[in-house]
Short mmCIF file of C-alpha atoms in Angstrom, two decimals:
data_model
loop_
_atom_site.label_atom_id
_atom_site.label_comp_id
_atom_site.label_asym_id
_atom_site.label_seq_id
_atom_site.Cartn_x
_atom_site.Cartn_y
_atom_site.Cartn_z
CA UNK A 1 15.98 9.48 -32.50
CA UNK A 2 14.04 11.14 -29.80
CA UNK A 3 13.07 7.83 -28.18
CA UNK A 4 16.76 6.91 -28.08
CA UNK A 5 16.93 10.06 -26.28
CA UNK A 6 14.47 9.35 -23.89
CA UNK A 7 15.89 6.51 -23.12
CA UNK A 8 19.25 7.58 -22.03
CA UNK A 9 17.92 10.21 -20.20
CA UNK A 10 15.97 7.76 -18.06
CA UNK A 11 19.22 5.47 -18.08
CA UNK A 12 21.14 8.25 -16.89
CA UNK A 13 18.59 9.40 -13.71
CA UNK A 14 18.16 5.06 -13.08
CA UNK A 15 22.25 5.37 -12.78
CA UNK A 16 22.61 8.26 -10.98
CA UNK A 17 19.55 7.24 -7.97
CA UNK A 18 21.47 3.81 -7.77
CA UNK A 19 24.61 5.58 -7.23
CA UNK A 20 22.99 8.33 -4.77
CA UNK A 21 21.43 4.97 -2.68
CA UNK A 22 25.28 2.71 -3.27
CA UNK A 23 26.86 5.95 -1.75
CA UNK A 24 24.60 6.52 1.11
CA UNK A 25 24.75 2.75 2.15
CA UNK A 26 28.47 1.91 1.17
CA UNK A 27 27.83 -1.30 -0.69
CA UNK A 28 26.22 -1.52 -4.02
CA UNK A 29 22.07 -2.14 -3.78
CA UNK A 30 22.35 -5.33 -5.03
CA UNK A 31 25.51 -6.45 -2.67
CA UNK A 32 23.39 -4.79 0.50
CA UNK A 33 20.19 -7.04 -0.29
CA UNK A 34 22.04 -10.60 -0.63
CA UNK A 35 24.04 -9.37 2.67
CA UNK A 36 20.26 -8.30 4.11
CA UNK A 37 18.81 -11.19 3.14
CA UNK A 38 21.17 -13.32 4.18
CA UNK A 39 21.01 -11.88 7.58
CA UNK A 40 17.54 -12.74 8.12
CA UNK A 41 17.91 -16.29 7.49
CA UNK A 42 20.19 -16.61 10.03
CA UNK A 43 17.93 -14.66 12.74
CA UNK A 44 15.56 -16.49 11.84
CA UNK A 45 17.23 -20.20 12.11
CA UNK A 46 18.45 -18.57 15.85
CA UNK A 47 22.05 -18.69 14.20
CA UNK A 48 22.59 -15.46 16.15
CA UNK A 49 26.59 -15.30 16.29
CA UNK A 50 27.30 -15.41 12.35
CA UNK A 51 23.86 -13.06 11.92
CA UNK A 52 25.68 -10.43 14.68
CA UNK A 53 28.88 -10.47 11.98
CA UNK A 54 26.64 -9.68 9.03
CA UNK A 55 24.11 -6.63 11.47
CA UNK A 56 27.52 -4.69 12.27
CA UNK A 57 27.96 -5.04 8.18
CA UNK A 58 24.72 -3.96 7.54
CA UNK A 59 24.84 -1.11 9.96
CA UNK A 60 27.84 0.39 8.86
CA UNK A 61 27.31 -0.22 4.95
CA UNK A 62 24.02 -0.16 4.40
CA UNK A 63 21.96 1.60 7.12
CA UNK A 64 19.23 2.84 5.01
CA UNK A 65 17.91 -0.69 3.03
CA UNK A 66 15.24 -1.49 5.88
CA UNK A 67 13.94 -0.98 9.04
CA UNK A 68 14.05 -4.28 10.06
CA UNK A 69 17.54 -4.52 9.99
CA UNK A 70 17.40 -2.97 13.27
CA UNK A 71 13.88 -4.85 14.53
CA UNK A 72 16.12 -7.90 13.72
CA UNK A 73 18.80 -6.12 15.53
CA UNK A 74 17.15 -6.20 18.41
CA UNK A 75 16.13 -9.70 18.79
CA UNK A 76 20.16 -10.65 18.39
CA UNK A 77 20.67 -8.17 21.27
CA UNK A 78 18.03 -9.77 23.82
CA UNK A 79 19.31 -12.80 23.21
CA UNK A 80 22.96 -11.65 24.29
CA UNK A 81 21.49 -10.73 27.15
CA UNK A 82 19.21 -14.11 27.59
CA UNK A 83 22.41 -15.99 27.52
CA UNK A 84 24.32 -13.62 30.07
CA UNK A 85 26.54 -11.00 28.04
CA UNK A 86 24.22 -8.24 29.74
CA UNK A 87 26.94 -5.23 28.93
CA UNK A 88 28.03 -6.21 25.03
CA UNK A 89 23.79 -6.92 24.38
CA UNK A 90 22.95 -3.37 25.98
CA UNK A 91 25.68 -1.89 24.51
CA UNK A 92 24.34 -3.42 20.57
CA UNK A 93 20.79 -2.53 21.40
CA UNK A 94 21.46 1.17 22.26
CA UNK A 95 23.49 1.22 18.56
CA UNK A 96 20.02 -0.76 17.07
CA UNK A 97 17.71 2.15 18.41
CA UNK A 98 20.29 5.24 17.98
CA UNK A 99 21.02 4.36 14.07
CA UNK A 100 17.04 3.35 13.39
CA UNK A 101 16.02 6.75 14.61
CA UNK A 102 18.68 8.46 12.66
CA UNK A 103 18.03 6.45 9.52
CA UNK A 104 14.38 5.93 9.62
CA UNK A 105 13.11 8.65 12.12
CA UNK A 106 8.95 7.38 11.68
CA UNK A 107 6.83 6.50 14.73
CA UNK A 108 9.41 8.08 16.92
CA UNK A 109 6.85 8.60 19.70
CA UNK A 110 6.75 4.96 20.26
CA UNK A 111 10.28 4.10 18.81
CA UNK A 112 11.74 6.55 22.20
CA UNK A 113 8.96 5.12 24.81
CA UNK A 114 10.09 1.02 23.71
CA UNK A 115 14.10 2.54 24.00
CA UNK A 116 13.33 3.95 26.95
CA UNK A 117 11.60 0.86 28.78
CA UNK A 118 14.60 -1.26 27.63
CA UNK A 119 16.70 1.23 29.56
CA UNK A 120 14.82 1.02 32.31
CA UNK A 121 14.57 -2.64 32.55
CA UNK A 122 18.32 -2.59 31.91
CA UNK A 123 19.73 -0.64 34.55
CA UNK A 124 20.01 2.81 32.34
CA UNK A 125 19.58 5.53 34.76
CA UNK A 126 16.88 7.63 35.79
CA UNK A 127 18.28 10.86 33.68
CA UNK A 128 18.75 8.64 30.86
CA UNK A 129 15.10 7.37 30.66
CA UNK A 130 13.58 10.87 31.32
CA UNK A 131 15.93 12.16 28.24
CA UNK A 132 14.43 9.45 25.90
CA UNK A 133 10.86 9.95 27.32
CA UNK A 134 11.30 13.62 26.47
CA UNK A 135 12.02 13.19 23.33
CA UNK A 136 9.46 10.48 22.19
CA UNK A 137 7.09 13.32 23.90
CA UNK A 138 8.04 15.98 21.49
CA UNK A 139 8.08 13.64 18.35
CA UNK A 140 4.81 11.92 19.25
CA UNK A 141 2.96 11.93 22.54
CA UNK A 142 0.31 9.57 21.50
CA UNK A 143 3.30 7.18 20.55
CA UNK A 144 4.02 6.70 24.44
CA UNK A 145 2.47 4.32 25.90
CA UNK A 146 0.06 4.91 29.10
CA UNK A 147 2.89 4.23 31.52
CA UNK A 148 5.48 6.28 29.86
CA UNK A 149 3.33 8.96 29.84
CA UNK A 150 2.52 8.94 33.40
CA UNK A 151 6.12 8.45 33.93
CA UNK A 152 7.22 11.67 32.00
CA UNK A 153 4.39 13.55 33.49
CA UNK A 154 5.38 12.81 36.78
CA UNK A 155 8.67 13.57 36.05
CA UNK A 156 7.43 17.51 34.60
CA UNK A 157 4.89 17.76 37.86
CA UNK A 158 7.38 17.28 40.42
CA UNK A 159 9.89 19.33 38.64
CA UNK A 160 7.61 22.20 38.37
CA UNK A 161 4.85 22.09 40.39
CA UNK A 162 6.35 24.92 42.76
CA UNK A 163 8.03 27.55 40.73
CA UNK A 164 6.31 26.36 36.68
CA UNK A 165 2.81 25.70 36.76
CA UNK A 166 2.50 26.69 32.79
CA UNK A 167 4.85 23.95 32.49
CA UNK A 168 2.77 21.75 33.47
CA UNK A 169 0.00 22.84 32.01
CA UNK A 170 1.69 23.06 28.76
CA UNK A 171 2.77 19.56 28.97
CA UNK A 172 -0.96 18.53 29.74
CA UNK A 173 -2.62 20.55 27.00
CA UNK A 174 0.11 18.73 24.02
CA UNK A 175 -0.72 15.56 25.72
CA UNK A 176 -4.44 15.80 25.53
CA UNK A 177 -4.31 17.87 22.04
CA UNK A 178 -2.62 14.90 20.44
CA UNK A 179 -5.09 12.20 22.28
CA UNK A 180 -8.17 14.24 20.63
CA UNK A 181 -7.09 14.14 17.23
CA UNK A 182 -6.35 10.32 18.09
CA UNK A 183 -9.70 9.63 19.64
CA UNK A 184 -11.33 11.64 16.48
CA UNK A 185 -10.24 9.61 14.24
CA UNK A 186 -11.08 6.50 15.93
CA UNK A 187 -14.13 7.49 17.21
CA UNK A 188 -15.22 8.29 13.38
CA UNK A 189 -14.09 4.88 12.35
CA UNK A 190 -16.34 3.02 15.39
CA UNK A 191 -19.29 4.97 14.73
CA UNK A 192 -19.04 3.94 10.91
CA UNK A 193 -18.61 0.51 11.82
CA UNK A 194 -21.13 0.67 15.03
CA UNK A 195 -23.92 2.11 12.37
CA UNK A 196 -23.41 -0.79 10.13
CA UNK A 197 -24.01 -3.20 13.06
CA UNK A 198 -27.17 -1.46 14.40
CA UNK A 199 -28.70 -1.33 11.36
CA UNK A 200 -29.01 -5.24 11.19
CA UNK A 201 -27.16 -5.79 8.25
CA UNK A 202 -27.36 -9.02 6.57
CA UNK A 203 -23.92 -10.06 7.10
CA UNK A 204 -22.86 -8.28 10.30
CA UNK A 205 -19.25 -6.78 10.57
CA UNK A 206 -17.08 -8.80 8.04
CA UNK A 207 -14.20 -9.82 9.84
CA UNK A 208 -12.04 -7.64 8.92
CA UNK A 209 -14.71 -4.69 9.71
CA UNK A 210 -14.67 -6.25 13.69
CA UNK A 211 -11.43 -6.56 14.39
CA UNK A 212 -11.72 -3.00 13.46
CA UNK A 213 -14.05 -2.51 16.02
CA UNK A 214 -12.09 -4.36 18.71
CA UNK A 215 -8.73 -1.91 17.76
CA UNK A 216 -10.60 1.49 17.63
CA UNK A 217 -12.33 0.58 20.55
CA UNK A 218 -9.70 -1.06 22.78
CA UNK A 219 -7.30 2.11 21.65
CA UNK A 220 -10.48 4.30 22.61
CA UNK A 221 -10.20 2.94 26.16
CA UNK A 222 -6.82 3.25 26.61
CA UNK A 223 -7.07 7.06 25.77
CA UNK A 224 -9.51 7.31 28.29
CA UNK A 225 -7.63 6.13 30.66
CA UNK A 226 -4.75 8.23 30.17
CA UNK A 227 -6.88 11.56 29.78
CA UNK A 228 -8.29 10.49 33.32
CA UNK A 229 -4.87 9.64 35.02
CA UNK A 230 -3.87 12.42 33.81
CA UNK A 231 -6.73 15.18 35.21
CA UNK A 232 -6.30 13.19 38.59
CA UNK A 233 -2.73 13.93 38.69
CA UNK A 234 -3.29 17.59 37.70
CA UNK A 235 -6.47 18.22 39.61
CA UNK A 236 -4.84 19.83 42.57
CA UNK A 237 -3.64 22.58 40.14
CA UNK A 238 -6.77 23.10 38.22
CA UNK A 239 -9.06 25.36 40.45
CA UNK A 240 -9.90 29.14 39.50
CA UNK A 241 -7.75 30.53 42.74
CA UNK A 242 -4.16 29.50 41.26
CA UNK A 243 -5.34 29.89 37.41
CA UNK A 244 -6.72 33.60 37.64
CA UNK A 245 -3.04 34.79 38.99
CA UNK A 246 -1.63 32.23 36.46
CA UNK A 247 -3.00 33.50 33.64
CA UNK A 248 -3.20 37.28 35.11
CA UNK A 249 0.69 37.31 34.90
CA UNK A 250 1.17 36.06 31.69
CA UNK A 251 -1.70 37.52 30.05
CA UNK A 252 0.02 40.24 28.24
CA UNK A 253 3.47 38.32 26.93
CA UNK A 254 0.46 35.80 25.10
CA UNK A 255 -1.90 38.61 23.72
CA UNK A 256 -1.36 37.60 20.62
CA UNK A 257 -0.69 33.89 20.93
CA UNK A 258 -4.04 32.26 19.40
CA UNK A 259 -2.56 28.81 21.12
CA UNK A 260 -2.28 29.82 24.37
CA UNK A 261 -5.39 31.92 24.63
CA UNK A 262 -7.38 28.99 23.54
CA UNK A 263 -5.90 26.81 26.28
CA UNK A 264 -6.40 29.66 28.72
CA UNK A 265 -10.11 30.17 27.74
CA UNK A 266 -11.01 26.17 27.30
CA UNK A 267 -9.36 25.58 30.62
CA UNK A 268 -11.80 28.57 32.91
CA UNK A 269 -14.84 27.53 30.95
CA UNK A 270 -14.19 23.82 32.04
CA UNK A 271 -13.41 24.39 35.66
CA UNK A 272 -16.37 27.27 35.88
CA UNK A 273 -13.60 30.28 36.07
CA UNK A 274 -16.55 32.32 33.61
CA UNK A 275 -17.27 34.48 36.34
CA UNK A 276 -13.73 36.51 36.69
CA UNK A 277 -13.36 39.03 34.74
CA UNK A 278 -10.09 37.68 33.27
CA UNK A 279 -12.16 34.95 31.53
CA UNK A 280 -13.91 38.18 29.55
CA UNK A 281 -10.44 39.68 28.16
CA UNK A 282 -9.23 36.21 27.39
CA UNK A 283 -11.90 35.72 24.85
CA UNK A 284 -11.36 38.93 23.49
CA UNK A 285 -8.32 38.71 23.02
CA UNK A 286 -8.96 34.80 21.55
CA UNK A 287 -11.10 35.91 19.41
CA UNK A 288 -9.18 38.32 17.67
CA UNK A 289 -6.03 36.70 17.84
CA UNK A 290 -6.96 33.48 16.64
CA UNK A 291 -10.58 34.26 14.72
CA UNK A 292 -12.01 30.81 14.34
CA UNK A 293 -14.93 28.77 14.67
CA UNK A 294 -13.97 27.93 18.24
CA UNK A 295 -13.15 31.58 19.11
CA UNK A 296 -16.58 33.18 18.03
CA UNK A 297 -18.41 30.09 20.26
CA UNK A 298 -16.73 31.84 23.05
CA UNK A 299 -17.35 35.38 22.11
CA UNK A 300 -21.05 34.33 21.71
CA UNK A 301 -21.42 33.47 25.24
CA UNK A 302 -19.98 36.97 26.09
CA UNK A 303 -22.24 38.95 23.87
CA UNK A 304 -25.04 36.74 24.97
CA UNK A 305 -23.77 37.77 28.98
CA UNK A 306 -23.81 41.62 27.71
CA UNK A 307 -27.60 41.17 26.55
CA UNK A 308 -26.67 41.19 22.87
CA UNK A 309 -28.78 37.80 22.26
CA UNK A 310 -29.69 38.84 18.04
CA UNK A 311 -25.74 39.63 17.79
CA UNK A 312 -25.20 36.20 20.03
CA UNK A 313 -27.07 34.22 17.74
CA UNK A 314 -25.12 35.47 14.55
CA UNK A 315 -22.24 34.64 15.83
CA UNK A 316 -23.08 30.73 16.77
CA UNK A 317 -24.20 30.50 13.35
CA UNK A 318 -21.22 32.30 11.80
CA UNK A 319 -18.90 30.12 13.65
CA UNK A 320 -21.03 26.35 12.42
CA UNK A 321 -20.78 27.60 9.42
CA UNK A 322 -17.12 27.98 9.38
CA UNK A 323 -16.27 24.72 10.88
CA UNK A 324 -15.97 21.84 8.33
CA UNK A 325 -14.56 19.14 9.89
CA UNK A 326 -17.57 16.89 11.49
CA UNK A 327 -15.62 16.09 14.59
CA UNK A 328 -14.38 20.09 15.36
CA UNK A 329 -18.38 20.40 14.81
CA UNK A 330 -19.46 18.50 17.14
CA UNK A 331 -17.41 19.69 19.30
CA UNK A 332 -18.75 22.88 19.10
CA UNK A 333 -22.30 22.37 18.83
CA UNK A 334 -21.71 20.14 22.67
CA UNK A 335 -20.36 23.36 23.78
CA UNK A 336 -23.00 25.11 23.07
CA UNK A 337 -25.25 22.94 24.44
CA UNK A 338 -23.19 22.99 27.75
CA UNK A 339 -23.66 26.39 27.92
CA UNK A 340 -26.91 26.31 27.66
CA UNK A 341 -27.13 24.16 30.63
CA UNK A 342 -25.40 25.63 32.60
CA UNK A 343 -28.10 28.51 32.37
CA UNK A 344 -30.72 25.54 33.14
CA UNK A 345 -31.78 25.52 29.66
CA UNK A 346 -31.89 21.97 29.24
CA UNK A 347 -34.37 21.19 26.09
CA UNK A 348 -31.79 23.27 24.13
CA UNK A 349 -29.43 22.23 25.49
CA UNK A 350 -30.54 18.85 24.54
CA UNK A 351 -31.27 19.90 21.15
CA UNK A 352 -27.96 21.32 20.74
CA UNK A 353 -26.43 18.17 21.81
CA UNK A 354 -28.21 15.64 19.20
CA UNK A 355 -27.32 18.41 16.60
CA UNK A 356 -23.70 17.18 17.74
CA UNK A 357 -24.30 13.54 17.45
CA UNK A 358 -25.25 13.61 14.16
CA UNK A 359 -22.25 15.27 13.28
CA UNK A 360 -20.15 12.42 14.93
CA UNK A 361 -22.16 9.93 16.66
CA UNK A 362 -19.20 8.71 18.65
CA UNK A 363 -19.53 11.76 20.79
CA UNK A 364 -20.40 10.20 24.10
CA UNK A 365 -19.78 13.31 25.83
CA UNK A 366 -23.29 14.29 24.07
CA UNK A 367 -24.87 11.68 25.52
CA UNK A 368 -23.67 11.60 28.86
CA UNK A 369 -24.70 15.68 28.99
CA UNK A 370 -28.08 14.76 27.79
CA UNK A 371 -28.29 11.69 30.80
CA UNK A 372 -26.56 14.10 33.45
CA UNK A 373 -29.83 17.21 32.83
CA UNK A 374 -32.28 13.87 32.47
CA UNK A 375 -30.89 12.66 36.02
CA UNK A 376 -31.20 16.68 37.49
CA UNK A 377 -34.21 16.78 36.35
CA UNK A 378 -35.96 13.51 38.24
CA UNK A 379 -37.80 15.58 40.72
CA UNK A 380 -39.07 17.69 38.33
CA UNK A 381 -40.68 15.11 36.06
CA UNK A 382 -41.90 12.95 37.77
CA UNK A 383 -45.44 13.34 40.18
CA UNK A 384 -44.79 9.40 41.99
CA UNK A 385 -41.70 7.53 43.46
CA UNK A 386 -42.44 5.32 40.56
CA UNK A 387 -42.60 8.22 37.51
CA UNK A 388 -39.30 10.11 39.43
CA UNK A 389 -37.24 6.45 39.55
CA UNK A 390 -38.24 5.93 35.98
CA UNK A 391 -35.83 9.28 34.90
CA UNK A 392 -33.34 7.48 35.88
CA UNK A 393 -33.59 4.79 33.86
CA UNK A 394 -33.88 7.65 30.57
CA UNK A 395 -30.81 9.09 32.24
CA UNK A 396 -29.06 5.42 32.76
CA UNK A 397 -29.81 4.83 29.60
CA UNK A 398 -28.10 7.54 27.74
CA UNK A 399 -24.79 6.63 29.77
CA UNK A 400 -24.62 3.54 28.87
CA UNK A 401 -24.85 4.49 25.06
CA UNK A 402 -21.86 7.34 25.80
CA UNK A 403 -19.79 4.40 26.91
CA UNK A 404 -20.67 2.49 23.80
CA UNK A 405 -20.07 4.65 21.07
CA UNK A 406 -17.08 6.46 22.91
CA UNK A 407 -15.28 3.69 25.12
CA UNK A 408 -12.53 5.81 25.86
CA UNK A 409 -15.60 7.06 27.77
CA UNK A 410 -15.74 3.96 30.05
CA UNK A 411 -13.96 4.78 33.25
CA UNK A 412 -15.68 8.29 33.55
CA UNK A 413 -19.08 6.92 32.70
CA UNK A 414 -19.02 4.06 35.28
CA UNK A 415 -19.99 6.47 38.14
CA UNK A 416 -22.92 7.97 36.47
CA UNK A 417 -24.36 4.99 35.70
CA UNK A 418 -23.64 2.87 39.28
CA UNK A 419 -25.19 6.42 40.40
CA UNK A 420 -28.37 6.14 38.13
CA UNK A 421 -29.03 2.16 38.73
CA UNK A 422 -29.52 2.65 41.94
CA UNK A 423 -31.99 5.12 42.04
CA UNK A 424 -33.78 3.24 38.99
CA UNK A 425 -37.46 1.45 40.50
CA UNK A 426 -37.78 -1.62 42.44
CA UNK A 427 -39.72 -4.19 41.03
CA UNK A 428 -42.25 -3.32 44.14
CA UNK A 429 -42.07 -0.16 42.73
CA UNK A 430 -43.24 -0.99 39.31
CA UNK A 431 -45.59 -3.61 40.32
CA UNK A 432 -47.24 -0.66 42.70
CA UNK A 433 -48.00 1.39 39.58
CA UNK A 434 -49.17 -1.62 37.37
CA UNK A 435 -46.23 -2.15 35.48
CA UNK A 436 -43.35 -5.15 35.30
CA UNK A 437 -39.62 -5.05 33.24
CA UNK A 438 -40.02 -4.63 29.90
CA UNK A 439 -43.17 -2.48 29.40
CA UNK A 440 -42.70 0.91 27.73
CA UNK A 441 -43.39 3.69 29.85
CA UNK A 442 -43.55 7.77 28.33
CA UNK A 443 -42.12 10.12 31.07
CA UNK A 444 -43.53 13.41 30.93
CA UNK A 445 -42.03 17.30 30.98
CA UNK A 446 -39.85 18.47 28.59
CA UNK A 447 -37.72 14.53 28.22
CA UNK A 448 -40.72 12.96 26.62
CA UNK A 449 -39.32 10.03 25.82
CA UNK A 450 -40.66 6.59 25.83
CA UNK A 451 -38.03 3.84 27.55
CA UNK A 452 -38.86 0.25 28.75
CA UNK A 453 -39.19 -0.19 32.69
CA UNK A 454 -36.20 -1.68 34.49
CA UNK A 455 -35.97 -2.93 37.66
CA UNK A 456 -33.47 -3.16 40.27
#
């Protein structure tokens, strides 16, 4: 009895889902998939005229079964264009893209940058494009692609650049918020896969395992590209004379708003705005607005500044304590060793920096800190031309391993290290001091590190 039971109660919930899905799409399941199926048999046999009769059915009758009805869609509306009905073809690809975002509204960041390129390679207008740009920005930023963002951030720049600046800034920070958490997670995947390939495993990368590589580290670039067009665009903007008033006058109205006071604070302690005394109440007020691992990093440096070094020191290790996620770790430890420095502390700071690296190992920015103080301090180590060129080569190497492990790295590490290789020793150099390419050579001071001699 109580399986018989069971079993129309399941019969009953089977019925009523069908009818929930028959009523949404207009045709019975079973009608909608022979129509669907149909359909892409004669897309795919380029039968495009009878396949356009059955896409309006679909649409209207059964807009939910798939997204490809719409990915199919599309390819019957380019070729409507191809063969010359430009206004009928833009007119069915607009529908394609307006009922897929309504009916499966997924990967909209990239769903709005593709519908916006077809408009402008269509003859939509300017407004138009901007409109759909906007929108794939708030769904998605990373979903644009590099031009589209550079299109839409032009677009906010010149809009705002003389009566919004926080507009602009705003717009930057939710662009390069959403490329970090990107880059994190592909920089964990390389440095998984880059670990297994260093070690000399048997087998190598499967094949699977390095086109994994290729994708995490061709996205990686990209990233780094944008993140750089992007700070060359804004640079202009970025300079402690117009962010002190900036932040000065809306200081008060964000007291309490943990998101913008981290942007505020993040943004003086990377251009070198520590000195104002706005930077001070900013933290203070981060801190206790927002009282995170992040925030207490910051405070540290200000009870550190006040002479409160035991109470400095709690707080560091309060706040890697806190932090759990390896990447957000990292993060922080690097900031710390930046810190440290800037205050010409530079074995700390170096030890701070592999304690980051072994929390995420694709941190190049680790490694390019480390080669930066190596590189400062060539004078310093070194007693002959020889001994000072041979920093360089510490400090070139370093560099290059940033740009390995982080290749969204690869545009901003390509100065440093055109910089270091040619102040790196000649082979008359080496030759001089007994030594030829290849040979290991210890440099002294506080690096000592071993590194083979290159030439130049």
């Amino acid at each position: 009895m109580m399986k018989k039971i069971t079993y129309t109660i399941a019969g009953l919930f089977l019925l009523i889902g069908t009818l929930s899905v028959s009523a949404q799409m207009g045709m019975n399941v079973q009608d909608c998939t022979i129509e669907y199926n149909l359909f892409k048999g004669e897309v795919q046999s380029k039968n495009f005229v009878e396949a356009k009769k059955r896409l309006d059915n679909l649409m209207s009758n059964c807009p939910k079964l798939s997204v490809n009805i719409y990915k199919l869609g599309a390819k019957i509306a380019e070729d409507m264009i191809a063969k010359g009905d430009q206004a009928a073809g833009v007119t069915l690809m607009k529908k394609t893209y307006d009922q897929r975002i309504i009916h499966f509204p997924k990967g909209l960041g990239k769903v709005y940058s593709d519908y916006a390129n077809f408009c402008s390679e269509n003859g939509g207008a300017e407004a138009e494009v901007i409109s759909l740009l906007e929108k794939g920005y708030k769904a998605d930023p990373t979903g644009l692609s590099a031009k589209n963002i550079y299109k839409y951030f032009d677009y906010v720049l010149e809009s705002n650049k003389n009566n919004n600046v926080q507009r602009i800034l705003d717009t930057y920070d939710d662009i390069n918020d959403a490329l970090v958490i990107k880059s994190g997670k592909y920089q964990q995947r390389l440095s998984k896969l880059l670990a297994k390939e260093e070690a000399g495993a048997t087998l190598g990368l499967s094949v699977k395992e390095a086109k994994s590589k290729r994708i995490a580290s061709g996205i990686l670039k990209n990233i780094g590209i944008i993140t750089g067009g992007l700070d060359n665009k804004i640079e202009e903007l970025l300079t402690c004379d117009r962010l002190v008033p900036l932040y000065r006058r809306d200081f008060e109205s964000n007291r309490s708003n943990g998101q913008w006071l981290r942007r505020a604070v993040s943004r003086m302690f990377k251009k070198g705005c520590t000195e104002d005394a706005l930077y001070e109440e900013l933290v203070e007020a981060y801190a206790n607005a927002e009282p995170s691992a992040a925030s207490k990093i910051f405070y540290a440096t200000l009870l550190e500044k006040r002479g409160k070094n035991a109470e400095a020191i709690a707080m560091r290790k309060e706040a890697f304590e806190l932090e759990t996620n390896p990447t957000k770790k990292s993060n922080l430890l690097l900031k710390d060793a930046q810190e440290l420095s800037r205050k010409g502390k530079r074995s700390e700071a170096r030890r701070q920096a592999n304690a980051a690296l072994k929390f995420n190992p694709s941190n190049g920015n680790a490694y390019l800190l480390i080669a930066t103080m190596y590189a400062k301090s060539a004078n310093g180590c070194g007693t002959s031309l020889f001994s000072k060129r041979m920093v360089y080569v510490a400090a070139l190497n370093k560099a290059r391993r940033a740009a390995v492990v982080d290749p969204s790295m690869a545009s901003k590490v390509r100065r440093f290290t055109k910089s270091y290789s040619s102040n790196i020793p000649t082979t008359q150099d080496a030759f001089a001091e007994g030594y030829k390419k290849g040979d290991s050579y210890k440099i002294g001071c506080w690096i000592g590190e071993t590194v083979r001699v290159q030439v130049r």
